[in-house]
Short mmCIF file of C-alpha atoms in Angstrom, two decimals:
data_model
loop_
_atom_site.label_atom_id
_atom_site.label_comp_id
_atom_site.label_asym_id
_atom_site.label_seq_id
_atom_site.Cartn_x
_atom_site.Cartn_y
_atom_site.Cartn_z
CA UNK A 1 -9.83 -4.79 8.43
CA UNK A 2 -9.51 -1.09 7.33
CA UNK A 3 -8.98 0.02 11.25
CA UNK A 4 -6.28 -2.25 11.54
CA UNK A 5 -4.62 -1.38 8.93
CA UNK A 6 -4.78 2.45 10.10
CA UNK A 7 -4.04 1.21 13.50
CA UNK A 8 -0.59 -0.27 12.19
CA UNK A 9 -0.08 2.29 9.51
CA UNK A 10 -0.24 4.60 12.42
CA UNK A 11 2.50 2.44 14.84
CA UNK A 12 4.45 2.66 11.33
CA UNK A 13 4.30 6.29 11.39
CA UNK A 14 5.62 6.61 14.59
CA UNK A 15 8.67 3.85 13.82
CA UNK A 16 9.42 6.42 10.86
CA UNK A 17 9.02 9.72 12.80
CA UNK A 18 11.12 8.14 15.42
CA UNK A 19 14.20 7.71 13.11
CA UNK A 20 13.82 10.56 11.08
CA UNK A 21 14.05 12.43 14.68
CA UNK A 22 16.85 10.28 15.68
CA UNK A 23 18.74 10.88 12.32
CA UNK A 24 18.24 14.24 12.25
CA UNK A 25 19.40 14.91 16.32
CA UNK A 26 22.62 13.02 15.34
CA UNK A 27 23.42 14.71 12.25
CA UNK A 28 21.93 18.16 12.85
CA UNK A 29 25.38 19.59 14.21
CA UNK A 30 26.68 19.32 11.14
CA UNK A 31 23.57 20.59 9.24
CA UNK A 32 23.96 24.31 11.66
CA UNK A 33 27.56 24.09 10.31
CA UNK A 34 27.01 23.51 6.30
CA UNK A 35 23.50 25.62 6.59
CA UNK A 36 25.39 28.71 7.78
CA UNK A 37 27.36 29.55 4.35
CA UNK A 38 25.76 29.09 0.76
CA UNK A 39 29.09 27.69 -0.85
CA UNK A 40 28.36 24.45 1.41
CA UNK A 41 24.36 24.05 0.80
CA UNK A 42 25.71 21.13 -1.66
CA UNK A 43 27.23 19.40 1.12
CA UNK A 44 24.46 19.41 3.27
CA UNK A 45 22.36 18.37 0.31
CA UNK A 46 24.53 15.07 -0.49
CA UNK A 47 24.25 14.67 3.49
CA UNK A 48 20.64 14.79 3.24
CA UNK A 49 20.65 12.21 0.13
CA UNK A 50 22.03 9.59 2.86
CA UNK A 51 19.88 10.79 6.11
CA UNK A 52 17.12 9.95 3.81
CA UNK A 53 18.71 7.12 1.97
CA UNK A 54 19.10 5.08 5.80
CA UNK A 55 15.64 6.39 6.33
CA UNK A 56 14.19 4.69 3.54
CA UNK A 57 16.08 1.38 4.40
CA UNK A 58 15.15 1.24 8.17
CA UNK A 59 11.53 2.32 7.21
CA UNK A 60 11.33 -0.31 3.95
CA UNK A 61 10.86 2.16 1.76
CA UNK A 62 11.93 1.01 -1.70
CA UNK A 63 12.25 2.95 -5.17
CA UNK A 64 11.40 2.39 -8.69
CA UNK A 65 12.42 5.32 -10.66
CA UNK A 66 11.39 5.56 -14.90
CA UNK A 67 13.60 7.57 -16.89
CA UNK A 68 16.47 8.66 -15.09
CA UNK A 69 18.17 8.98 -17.93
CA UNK A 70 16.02 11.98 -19.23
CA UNK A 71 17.83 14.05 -16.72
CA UNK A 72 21.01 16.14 -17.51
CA UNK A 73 22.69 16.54 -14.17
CA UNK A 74 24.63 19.49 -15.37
CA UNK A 75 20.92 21.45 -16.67
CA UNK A 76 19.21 23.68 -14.69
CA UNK A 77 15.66 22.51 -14.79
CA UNK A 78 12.06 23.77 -12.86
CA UNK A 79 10.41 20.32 -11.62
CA UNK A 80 6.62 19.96 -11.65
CA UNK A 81 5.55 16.73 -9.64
CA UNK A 82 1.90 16.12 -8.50
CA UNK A 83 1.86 16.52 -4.96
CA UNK A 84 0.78 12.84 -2.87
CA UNK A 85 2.41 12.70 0.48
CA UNK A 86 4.60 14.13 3.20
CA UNK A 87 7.42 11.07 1.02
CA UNK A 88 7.23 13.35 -2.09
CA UNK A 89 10.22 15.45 -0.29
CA UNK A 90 12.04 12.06 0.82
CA UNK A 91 11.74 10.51 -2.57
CA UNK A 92 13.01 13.64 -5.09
CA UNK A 93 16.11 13.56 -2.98
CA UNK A 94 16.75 9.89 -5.03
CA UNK A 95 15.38 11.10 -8.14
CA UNK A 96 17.04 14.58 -9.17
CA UNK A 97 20.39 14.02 -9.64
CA UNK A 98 22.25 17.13 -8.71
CA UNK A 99 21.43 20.61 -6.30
CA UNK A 100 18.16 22.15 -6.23
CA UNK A 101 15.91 23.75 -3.72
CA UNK A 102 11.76 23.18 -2.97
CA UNK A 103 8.99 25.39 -2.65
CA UNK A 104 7.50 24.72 0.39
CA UNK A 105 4.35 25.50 2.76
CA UNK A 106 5.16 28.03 5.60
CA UNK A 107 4.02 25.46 8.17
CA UNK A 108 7.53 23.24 7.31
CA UNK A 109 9.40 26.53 8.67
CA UNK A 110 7.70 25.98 12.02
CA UNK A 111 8.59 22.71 12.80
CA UNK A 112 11.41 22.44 15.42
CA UNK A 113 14.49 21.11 14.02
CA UNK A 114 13.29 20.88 10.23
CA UNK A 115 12.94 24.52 10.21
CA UNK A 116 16.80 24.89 9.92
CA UNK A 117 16.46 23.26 6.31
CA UNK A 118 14.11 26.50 5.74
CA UNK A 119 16.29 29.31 6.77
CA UNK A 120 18.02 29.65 3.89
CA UNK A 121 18.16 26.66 1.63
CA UNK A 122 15.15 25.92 0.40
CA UNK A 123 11.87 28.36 0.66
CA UNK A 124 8.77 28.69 2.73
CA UNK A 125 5.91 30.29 0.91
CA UNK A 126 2.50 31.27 3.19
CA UNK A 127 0.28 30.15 0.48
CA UNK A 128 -2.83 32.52 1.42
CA UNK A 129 -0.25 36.01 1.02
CA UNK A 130 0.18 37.36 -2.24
CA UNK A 131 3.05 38.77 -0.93
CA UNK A 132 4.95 36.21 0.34
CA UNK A 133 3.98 34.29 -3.10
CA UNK A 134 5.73 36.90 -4.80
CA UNK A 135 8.56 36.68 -2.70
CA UNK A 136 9.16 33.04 -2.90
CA UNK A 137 9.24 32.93 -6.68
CA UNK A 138 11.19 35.60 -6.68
CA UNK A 139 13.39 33.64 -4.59
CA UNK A 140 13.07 30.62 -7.14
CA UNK A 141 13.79 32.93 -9.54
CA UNK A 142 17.13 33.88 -7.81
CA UNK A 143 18.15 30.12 -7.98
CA UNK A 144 18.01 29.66 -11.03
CA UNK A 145 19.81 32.11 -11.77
CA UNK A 146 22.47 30.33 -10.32
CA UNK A 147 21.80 27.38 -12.25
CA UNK A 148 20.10 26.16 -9.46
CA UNK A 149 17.04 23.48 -10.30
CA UNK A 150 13.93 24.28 -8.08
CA UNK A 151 11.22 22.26 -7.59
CA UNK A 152 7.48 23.62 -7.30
CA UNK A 153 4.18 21.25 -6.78
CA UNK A 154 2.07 22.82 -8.78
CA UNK A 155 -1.02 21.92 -7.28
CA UNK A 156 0.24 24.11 -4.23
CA UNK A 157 -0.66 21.53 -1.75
CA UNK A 158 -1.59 17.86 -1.68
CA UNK A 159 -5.16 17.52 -2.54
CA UNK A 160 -8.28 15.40 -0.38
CA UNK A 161 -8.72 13.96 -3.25
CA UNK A 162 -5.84 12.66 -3.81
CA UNK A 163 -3.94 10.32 -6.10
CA UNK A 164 -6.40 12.88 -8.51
CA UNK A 165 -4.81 15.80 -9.38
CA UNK A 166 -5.65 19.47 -7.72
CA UNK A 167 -5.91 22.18 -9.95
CA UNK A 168 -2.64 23.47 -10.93
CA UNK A 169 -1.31 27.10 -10.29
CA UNK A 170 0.46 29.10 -12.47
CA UNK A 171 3.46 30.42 -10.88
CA UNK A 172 6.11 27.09 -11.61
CA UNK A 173 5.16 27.86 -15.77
CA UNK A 174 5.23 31.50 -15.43
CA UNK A 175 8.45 31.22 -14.18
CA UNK A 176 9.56 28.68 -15.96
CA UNK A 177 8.83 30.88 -19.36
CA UNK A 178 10.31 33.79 -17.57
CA UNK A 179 13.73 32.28 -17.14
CA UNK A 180 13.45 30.06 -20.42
CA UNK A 181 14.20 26.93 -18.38
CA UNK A 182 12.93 23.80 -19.10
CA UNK A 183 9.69 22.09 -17.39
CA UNK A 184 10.04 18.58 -16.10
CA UNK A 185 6.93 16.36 -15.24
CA UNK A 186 6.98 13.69 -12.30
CA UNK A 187 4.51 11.51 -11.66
CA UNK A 188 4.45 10.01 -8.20
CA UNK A 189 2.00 6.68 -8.25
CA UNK A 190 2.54 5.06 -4.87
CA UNK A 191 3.68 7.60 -2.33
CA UNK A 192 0.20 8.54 -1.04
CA UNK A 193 0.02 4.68 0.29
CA UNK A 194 3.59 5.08 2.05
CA UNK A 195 2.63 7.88 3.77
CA UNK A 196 -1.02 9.77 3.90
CA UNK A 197 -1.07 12.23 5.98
CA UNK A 198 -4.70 12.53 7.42
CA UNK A 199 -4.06 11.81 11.16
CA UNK A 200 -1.90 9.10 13.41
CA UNK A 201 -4.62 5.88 12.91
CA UNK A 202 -6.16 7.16 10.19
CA UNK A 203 -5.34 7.00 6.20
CA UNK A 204 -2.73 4.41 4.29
CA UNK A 205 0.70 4.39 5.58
CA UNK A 206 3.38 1.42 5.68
CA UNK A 207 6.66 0.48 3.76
CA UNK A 208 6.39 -0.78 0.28
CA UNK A 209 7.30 0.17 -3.08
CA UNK A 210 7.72 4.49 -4.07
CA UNK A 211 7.05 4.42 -7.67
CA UNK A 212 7.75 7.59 -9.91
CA UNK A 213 7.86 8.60 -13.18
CA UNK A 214 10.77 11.23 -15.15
CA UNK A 215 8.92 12.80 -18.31
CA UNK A 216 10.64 13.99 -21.25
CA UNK A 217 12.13 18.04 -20.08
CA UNK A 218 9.30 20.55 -21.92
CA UNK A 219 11.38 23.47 -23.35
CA UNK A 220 9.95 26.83 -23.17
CA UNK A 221 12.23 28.47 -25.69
CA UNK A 222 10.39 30.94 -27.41
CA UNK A 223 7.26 30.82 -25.28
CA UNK A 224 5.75 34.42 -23.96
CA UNK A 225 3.49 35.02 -21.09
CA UNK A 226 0.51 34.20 -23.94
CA UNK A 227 1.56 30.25 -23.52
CA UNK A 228 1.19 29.79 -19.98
CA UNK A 229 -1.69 28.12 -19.87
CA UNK A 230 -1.34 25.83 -22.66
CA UNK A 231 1.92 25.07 -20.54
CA UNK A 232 0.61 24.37 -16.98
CA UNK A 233 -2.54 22.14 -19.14
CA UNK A 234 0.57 20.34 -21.12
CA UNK A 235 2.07 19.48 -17.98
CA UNK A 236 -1.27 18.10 -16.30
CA UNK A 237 -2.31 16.44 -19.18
CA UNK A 238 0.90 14.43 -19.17
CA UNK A 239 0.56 13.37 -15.16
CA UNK A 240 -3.05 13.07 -15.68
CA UNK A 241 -2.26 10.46 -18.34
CA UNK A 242 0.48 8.45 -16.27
CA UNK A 243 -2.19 8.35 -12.93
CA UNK A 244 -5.13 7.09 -15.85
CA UNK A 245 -2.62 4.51 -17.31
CA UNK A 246 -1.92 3.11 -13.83
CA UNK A 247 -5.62 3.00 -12.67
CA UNK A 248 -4.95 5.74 -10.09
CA UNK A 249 -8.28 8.82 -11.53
#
């Protein structure tokens, strides 16, 4: 019964990479256009909310979203969800309601096509250089600055172990104290089952419900380097809590 249901998670995969391909081949001249100048990143974003939006639909992808209005869309804010699935990207373009860019794994800036989303809208970080760490938060830091939001997955990558929780790094609540912007958890419950990534036939994938959770905004007014790890330990605790409420650690 399990192999089947790989077996057709894994035909489901290849429905979904098939449209996102599609989607993206048809709408990528217009991406090279809006990607080439910073003053139109927004447009390519809201083009991005419907490229996902019809991807969701054809791939029967539905969301349930707690707390939207916690959210200021006009508030620059640093995001902090646990990392699940390949869908954690799809699904925050549905949940934060105005411009931000993602910290993201260098391997994204490889792939053919994608890359272009890489280039210079969001960032690519190669996790295992201190350097290019740096860089990237530096980079985060930069966008904020613009009243950009960012978001960073904590956990730096998403876990074996997953729905539990990685460790968390510090660099989203150093920053986060640095630039005296506000911390917002999200809890993602369901996305690991639409889409885990641990080969073609193998692991849960299919359409279904994406569930996430908006927690209350954690200001950092007044916090100093001294409170970053009560901060990043807040900010588990609180996911931590959400995944043990639903059953999911």
């Amino acid at each position: 019964m399990k192999k089947t249901k790989e077996i057709l998670g894994g035909i489901w995969k290849l429905y979904a990479a098939t449209w996102f391909t599609g989607l993206l081949l048809i709408l990528y001249p217009i991406y090279v256009v809006w990607l080439k100048q910073e003053k139109n990143f927004n447009k390519a974003m809201q083009l991005l909310k419907l490229h996902t939006r019809l991807l969701m639909v054809v791939t029967g992808i539905k969301l349930k979203v707690k707390n939207r209005h916690l959210l200021d869309k006009n508030a620059t804010y640093i995001y902090t969800p646990n990392h699940t699935s390949y869908a954690d990207i799809l699904i925050l373009y549905h949940i934060i309601p105005s411009y931000f860019v993602f910290l993201g794994k260098i391997e994204l800036k490889k792939i053919p096509l994608f890359n272009i989303f890489f280039k210079d809208m969001n960032i690519a970080v190669d996790r295992k250089s201190n350097a290019s760490g740096k860089a990237a938060l530096d980079r985060c830091s930069e966008e904020l600055d613009k009243g950009n939001s960012v978001v960073l997955f904590p956990e730096g990558t998403i876990p074996k172990s997953c729905p539990k929780m990685g460790s968390f790094k510090n660099g989203a609540f150093k920053l986060a104290i640095e630039k005296q912007v506000p911390i917002v958890p999200i809890t993602f419950l369901s996305n690991y089952r639409r889409l885990e990534m641990k080969g073609l036939f193998t692991g849960k994938a299919g359409p279904g419900m994406a569930k996430a959770i908006i927690h209350e905004p954690i200001s950092t007014k007044g916090l100093t380097e001294a409170d970053v790890d009560s901060l990043r330990d807040k900010v588990y605790a609180i996911i931590h809590q959400e995944l043990e409420k639903h059953h999911l650690v």
